PDB file of C-alpha atoms in Angstrom:
ATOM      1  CA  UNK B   1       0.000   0.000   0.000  1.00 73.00           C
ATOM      2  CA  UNK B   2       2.892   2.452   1.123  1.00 74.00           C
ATOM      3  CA  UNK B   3       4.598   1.423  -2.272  1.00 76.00           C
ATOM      4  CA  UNK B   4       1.354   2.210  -4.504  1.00 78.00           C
ATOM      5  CA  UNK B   5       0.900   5.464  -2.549  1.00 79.00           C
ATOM      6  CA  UNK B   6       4.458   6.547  -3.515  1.00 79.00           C
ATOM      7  CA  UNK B   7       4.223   5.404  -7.087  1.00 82.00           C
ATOM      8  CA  UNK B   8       0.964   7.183  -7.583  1.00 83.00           C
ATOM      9  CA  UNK B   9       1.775  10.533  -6.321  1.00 85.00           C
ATOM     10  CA  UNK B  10       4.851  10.216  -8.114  1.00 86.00           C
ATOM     11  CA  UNK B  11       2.743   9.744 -11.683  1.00 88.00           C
ATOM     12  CA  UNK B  12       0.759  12.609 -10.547  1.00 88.00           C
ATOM     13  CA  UNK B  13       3.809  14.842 -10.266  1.00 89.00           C
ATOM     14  CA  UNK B  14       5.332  14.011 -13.834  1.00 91.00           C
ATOM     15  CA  UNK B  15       2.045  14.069 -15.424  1.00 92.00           C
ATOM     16  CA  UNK B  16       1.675  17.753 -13.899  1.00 92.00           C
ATOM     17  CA  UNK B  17       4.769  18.617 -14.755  1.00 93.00           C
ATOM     18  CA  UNK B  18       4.219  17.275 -18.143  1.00 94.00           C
ATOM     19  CA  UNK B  19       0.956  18.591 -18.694  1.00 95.00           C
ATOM     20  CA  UNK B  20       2.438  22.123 -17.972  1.00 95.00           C
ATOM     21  CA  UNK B  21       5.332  21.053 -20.277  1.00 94.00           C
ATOM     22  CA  UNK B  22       2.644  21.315 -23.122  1.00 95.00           C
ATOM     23  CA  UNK B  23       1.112  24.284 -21.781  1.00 96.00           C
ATOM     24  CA  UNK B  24       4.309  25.764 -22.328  1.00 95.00           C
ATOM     25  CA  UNK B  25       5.164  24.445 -25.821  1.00 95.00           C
ATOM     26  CA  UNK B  26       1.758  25.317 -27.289  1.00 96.00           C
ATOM     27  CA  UNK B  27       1.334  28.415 -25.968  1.00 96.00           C
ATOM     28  CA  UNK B  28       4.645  29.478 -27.797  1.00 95.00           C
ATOM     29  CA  UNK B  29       3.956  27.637 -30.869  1.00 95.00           C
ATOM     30  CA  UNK B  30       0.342  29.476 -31.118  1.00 95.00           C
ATOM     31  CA  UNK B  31       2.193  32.713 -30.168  1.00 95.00           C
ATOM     32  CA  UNK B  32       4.355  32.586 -33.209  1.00 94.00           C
ATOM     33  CA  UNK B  33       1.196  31.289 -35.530  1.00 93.00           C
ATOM     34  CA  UNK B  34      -0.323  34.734 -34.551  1.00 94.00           C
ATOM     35  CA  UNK B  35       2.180  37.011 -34.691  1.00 93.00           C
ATOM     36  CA  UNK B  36       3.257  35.711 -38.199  1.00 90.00           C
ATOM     37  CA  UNK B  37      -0.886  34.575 -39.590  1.00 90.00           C
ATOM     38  CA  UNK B  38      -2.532  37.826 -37.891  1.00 90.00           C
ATOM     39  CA  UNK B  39      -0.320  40.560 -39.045  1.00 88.00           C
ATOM     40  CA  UNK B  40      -3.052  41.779 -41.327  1.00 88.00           C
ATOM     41  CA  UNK B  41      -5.104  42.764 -38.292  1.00 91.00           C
ATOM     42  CA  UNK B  42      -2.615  44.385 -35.870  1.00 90.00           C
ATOM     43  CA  UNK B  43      -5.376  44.719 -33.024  1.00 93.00           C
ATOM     44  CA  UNK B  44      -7.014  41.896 -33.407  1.00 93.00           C
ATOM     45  CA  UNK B  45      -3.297  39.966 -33.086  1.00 93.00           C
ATOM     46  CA  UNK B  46      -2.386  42.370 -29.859  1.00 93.00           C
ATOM     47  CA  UNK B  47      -5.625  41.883 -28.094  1.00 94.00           C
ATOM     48  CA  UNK B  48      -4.831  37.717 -28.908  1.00 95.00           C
ATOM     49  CA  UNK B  49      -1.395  37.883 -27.525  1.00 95.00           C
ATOM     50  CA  UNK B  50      -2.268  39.849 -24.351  1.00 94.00           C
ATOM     51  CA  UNK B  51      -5.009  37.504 -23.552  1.00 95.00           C
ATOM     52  CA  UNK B  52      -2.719  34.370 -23.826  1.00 95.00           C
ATOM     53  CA  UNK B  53      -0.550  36.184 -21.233  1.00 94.00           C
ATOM     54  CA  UNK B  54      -3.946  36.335 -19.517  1.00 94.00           C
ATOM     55  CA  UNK B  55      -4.497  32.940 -19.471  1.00 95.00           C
ATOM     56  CA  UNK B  56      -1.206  32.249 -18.436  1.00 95.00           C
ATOM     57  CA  UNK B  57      -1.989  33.695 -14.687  1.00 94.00           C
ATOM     58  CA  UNK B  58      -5.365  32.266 -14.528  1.00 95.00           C
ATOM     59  CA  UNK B  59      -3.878  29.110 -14.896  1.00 95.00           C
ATOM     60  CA  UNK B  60      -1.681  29.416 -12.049  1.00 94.00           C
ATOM     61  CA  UNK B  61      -4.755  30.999  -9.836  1.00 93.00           C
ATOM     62  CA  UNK B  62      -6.956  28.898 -10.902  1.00 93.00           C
ATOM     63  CA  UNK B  63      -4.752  25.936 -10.002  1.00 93.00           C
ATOM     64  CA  UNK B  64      -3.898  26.968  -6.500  1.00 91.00           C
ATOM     65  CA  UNK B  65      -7.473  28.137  -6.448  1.00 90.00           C
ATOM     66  CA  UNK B  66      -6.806  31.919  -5.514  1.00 89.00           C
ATOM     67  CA  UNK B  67      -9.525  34.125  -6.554  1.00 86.00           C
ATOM     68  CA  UNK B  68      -7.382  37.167  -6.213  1.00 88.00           C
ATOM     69  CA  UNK B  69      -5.261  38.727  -9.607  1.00 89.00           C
ATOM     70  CA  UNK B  70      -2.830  40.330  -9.002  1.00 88.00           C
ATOM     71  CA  UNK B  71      -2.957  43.427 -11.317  1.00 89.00           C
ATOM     72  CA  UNK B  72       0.857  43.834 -11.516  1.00 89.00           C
ATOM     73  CA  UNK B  73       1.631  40.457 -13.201  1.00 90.00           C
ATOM     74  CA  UNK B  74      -0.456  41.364 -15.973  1.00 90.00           C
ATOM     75  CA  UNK B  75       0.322  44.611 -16.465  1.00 88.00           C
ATOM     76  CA  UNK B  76       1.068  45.811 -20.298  1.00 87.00           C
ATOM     77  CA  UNK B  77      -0.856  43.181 -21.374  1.00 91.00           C
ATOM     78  CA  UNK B  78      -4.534  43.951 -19.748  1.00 91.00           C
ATOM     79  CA  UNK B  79      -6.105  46.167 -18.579  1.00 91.00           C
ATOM     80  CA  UNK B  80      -7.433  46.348 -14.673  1.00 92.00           C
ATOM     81  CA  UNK B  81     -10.904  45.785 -15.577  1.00 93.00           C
ATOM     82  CA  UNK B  82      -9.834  43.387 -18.351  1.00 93.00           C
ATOM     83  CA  UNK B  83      -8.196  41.556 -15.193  1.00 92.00           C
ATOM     84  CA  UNK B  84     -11.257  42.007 -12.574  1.00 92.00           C
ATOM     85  CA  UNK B  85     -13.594  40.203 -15.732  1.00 92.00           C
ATOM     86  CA  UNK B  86     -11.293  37.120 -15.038  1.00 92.00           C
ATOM     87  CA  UNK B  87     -11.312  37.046 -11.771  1.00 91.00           C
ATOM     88  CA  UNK B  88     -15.140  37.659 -11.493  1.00 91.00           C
ATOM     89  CA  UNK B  89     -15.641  34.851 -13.980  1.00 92.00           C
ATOM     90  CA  UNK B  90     -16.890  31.330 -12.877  1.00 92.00           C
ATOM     91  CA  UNK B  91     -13.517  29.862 -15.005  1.00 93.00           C
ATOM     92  CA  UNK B  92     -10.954  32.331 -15.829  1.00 94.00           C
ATOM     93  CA  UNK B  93      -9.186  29.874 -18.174  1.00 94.00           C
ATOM     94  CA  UNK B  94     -11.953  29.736 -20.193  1.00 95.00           C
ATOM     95  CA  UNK B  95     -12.755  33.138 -19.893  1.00 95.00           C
ATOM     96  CA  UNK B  96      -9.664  33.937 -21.473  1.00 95.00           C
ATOM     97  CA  UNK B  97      -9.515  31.292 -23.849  1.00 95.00           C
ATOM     98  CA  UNK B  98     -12.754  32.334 -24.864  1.00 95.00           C
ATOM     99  CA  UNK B  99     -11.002  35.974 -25.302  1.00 95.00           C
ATOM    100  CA  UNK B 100      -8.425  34.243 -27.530  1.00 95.00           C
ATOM    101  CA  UNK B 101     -10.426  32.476 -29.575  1.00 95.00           C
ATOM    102  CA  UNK B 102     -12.932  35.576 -30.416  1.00 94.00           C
ATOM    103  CA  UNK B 103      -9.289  37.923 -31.296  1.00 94.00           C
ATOM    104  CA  UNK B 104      -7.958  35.074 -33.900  1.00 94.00           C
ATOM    105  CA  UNK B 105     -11.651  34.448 -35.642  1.00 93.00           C
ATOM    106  CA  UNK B 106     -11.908  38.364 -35.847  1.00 92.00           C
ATOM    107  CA  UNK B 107      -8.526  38.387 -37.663  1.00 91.00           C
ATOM    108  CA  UNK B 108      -9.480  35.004 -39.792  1.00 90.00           C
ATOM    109  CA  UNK B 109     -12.853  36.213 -40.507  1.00 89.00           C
ATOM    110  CA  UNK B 110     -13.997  35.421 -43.873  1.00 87.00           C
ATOM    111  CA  UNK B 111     -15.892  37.938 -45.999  1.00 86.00           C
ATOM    112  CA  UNK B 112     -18.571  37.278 -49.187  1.00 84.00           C
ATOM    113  CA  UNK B 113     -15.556  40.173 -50.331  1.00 87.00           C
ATOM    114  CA  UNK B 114     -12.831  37.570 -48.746  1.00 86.00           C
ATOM    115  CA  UNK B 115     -10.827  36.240 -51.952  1.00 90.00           C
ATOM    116  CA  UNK B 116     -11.157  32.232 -52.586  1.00 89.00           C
ATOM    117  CA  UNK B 117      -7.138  31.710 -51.964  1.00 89.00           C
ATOM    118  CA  UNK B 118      -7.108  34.202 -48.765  1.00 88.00           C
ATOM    119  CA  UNK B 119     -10.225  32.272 -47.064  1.00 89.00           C
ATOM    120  CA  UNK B 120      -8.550  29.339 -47.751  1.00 90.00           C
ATOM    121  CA  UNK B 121      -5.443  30.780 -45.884  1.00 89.00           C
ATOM    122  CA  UNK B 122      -7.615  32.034 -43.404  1.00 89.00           C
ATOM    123  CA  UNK B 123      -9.105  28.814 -42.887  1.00 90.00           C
ATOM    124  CA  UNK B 124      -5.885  26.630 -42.587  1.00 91.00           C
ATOM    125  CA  UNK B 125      -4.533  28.672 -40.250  1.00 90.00           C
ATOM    126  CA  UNK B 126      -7.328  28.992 -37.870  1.00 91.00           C
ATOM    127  CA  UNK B 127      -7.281  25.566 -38.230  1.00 93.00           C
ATOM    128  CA  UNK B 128      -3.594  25.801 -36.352  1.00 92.00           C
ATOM    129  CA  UNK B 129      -4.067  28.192 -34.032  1.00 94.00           C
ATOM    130  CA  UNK B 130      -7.692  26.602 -32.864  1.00 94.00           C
ATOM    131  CA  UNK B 131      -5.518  23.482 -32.321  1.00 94.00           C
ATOM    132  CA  UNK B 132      -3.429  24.418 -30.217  1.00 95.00           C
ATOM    133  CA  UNK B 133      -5.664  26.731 -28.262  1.00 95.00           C
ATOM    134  CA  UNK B 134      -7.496  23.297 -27.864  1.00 95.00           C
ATOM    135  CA  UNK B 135      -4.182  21.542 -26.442  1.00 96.00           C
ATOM    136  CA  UNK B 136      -3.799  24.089 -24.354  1.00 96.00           C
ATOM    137  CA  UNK B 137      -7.276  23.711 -22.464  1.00 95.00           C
ATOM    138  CA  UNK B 138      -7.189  20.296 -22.629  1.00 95.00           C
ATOM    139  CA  UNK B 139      -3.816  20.494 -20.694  1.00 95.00           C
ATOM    140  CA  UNK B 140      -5.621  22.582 -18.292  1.00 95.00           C
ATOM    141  CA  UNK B 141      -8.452  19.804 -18.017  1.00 94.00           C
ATOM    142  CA  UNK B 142      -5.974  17.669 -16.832  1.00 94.00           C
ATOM    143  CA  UNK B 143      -4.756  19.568 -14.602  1.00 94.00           C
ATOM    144  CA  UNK B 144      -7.595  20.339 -13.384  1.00 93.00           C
ATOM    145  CA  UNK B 145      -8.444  16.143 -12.776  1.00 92.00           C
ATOM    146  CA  UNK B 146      -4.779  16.012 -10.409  1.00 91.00           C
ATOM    147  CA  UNK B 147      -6.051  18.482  -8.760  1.00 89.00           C
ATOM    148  CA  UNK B 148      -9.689  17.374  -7.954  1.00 89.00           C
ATOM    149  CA  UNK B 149      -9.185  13.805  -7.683  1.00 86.00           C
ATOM    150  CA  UNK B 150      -6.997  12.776  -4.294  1.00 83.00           C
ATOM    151  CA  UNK B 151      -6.512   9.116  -3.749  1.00 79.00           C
ATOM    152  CA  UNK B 152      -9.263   7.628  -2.233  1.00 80.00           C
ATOM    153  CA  UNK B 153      -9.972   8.167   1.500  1.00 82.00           C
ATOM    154  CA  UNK B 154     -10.188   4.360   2.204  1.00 83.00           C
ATOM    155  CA  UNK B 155      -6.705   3.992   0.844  1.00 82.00           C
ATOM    156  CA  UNK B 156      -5.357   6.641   2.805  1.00 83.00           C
ATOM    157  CA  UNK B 157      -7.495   6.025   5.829  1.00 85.00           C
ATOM    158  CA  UNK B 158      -6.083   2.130   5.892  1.00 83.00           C
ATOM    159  CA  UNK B 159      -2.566   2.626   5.362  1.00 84.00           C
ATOM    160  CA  UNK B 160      -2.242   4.993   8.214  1.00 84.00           C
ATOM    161  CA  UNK B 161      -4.156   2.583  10.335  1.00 87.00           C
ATOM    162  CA  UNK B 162      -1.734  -0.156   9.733  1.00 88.00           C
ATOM    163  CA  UNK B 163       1.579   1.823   9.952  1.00 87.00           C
ATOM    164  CA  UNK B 164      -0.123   3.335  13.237  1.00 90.00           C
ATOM    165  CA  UNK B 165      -0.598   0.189  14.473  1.00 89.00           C
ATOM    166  CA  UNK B 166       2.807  -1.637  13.149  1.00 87.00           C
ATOM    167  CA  UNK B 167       4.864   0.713  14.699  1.00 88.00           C
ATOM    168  CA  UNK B 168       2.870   0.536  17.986  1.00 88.00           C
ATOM    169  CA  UNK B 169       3.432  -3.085  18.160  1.00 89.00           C
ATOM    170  CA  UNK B 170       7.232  -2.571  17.403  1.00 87.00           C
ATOM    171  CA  UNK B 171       8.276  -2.233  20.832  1.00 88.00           C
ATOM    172  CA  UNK B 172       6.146  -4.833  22.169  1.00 85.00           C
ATOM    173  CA  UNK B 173       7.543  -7.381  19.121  1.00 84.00           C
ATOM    174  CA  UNK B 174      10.894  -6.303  19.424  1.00 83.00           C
ATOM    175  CA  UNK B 175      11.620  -5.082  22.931  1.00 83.00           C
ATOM    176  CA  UNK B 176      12.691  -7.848  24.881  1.00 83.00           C
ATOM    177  CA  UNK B 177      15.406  -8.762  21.711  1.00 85.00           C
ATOM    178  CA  UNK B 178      16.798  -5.204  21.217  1.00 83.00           C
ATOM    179  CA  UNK B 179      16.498  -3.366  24.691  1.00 86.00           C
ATOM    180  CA  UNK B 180      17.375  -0.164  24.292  1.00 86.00           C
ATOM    181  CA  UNK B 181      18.388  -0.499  20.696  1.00 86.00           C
ATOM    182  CA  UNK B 182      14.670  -0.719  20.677  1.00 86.00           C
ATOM    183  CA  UNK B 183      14.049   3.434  21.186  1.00 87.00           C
ATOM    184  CA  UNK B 184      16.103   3.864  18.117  1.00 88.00           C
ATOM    185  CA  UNK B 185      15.324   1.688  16.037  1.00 89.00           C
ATOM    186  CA  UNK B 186      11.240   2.555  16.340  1.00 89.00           C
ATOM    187  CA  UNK B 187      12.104   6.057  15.627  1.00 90.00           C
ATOM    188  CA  UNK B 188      14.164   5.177  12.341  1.00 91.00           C
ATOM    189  CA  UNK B 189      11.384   3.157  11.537  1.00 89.00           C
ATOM    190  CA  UNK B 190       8.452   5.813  12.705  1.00 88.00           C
ATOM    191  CA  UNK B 191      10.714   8.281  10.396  1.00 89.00           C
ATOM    192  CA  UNK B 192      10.953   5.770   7.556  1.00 88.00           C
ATOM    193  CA  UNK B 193       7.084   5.376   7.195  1.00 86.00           C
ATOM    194  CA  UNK B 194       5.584   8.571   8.333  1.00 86.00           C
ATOM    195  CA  UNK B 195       8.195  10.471   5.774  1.00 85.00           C
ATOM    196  CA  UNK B 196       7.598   8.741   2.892  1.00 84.00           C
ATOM    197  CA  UNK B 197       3.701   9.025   3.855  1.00 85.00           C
ATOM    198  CA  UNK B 198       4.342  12.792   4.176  1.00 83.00           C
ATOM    199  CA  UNK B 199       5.772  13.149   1.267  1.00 83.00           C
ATOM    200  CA  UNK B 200       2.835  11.649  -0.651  1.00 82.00           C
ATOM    201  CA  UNK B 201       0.675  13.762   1.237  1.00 81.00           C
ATOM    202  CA  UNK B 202       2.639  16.836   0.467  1.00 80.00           C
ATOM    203  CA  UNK B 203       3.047  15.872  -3.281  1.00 81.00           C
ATOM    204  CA  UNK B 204      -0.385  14.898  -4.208  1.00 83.00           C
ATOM    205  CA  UNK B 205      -1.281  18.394  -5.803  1.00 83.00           C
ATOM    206  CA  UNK B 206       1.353  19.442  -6.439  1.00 88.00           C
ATOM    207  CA  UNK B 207      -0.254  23.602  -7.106  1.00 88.00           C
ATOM    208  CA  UNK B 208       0.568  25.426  -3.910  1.00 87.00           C
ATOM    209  CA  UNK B 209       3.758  27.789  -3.189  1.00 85.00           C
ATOM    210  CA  UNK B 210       5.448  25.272  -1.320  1.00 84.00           C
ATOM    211  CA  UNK B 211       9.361  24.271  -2.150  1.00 84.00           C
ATOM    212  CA  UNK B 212       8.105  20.810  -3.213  1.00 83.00           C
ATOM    213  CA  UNK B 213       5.335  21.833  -6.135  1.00 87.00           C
ATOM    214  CA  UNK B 214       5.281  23.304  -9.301  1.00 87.00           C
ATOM    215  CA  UNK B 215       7.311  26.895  -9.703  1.00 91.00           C
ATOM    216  CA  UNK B 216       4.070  28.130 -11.799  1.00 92.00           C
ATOM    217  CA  UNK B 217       5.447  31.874 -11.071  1.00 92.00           C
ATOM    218  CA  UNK B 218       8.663  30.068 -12.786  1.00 92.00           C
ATOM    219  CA  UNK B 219       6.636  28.890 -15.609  1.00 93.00           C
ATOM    220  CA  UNK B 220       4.583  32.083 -16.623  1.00 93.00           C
ATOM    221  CA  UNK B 221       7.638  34.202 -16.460  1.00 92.00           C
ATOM    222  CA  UNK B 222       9.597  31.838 -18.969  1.00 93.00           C
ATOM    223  CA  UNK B 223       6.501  32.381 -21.113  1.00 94.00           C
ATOM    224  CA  UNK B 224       6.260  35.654 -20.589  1.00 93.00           C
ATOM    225  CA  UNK B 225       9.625  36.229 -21.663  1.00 93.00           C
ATOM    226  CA  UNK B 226       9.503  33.624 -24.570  1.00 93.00           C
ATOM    227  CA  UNK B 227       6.295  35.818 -25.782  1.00 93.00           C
ATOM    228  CA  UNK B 228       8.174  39.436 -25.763  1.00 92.00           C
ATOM    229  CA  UNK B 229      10.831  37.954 -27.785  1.00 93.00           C
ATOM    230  CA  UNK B 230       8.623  36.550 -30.717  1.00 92.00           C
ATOM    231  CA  UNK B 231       7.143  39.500 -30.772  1.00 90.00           C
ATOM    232  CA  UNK B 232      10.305  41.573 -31.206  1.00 90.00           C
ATOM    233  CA  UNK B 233      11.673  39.040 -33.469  1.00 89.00           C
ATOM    234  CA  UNK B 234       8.649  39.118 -35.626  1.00 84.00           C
ATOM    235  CA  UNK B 235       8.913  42.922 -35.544  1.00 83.00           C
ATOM    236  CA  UNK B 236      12.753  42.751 -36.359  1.00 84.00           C
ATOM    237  CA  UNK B 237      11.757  40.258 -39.804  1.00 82.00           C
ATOM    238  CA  UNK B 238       8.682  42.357 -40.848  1.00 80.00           C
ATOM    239  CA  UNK B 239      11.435  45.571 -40.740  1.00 79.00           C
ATOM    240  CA  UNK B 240      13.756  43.808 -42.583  1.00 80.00           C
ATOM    241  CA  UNK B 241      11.531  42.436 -44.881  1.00 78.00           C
ATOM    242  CA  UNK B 242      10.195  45.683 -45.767  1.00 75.00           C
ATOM    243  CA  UNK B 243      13.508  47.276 -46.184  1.00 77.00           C
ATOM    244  CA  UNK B 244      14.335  44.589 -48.956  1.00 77.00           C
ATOM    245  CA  UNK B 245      11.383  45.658 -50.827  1.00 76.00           C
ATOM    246  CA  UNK B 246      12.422  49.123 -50.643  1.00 74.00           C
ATOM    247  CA  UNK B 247      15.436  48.027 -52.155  1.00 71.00           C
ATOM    248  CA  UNK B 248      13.597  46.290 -55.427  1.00 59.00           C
TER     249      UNK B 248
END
């Protein structure tokens, strides 16, 4: 039982960690996909950038189940009452992704005036970006199932019976063969057992800011970061582009 315990909460850490892994790579790969697809529609591709950042920090609330935004993390990319809208909502992850989702279909929108090969651009790549939007929340969804589904009480409830009980009985078992060795070896033991059951305990959701869980606030500032620079990289091509076709 101690052994399954271990394994499981182990499982559950990798497959958060993973699962924010993917977060991390689709959230730059649809980053790029707008910056370089929405360029037509400069607002529509800000708003859609600034909301990703948005999502980014209702993730990490939404994990550790904090209602309260804190304005300063998103600011430059919403506004305060952009940010009070996500906090008010019933799921700020999908509030935002909702947000997204609107921003890249008002830049993809085809017209009856839309050309037949530009709406079939269009199409394709809000094809893309709608998959990995999707990706995204279903990352989210399964973070959101490590999160809401502990191990069973009766598994929990069980094990710590029996250890309780095994280590009670140590002394009695043992007592008259070890003597004092007895007092020390019960308390290697008690540490043994209790520990590793601790460390279940204190891994099983893994979303809190404890030294043991996830460094979200490490994970939205990488993306944060990885976000300013395709935008200024995009910026830096479009410039040169532009001053090559000055040149023909």
């Amino acid at each position: 039982m101690l052994v399954f315990r271990l394994n499981r909460v182990a499982i559950r850490w990798w497959d958060t960690r993973t699962m924010w892994g993917a977060v991390i790579v689709h959230t730059r790969s649809l980053t790029s996909a707008i910056v370089e697809h929405c360029r037509h529609d400069p607002e529509s591709r800000d708003e859609a950038i600034c909301w990703i950042a948005g999502y980014l920090i209702a993730l990490k609330q939404y994990m550790r189940e904090e209602t309260h935004f804190n304005y300063d993390e998103l600011v430059g990319f919403l506004s305060k009452d952009q940010v009070d809208k996500i906090a008010t909502s019933n799921h700020p992850c999908l509030y935002a992704a909702s947000e997204v989702r609107h921003a890249i279909q008002r830049a993809c929108k085809v017209t009856a005036d839309t050309p037949i090969a530009i709406g079939a651009l269009y199409v394709s790549n809000l094809r893309w970006m709608e998959h990995h939007l999707d990706v995204i929340n279903f990352s989210m969804g399964g973070l959101e199932r490590v999160r809401s589904t502990p191990l069973a009480i009766v598994f929990v409830t069980h094990l710590r019976t029996f250890i309780m009980f095994y280590l009670l009985s140590l002394p009695y078992l043992y007592g008259h063969t070890w003597g004092w060795g007895t007092i020390p070896a019960v308390f290697v033991t008690s540490y043994a057992l209790l520990g590793i059951d601790g460390a279940a305990s204190e891994c099983e959701s893994p979303f809190k800011k404890r030294p043991n869980h996830m460094n979200m606030e490490g994970f939205c500032l990488t993306l944060f970061n990885n976000i300013e620079e395709i935008v200024r990289h995009s910026h830096e091509m479009q410039e040169r582009q532009e001053r090559r076709n000055s040149y023909c």
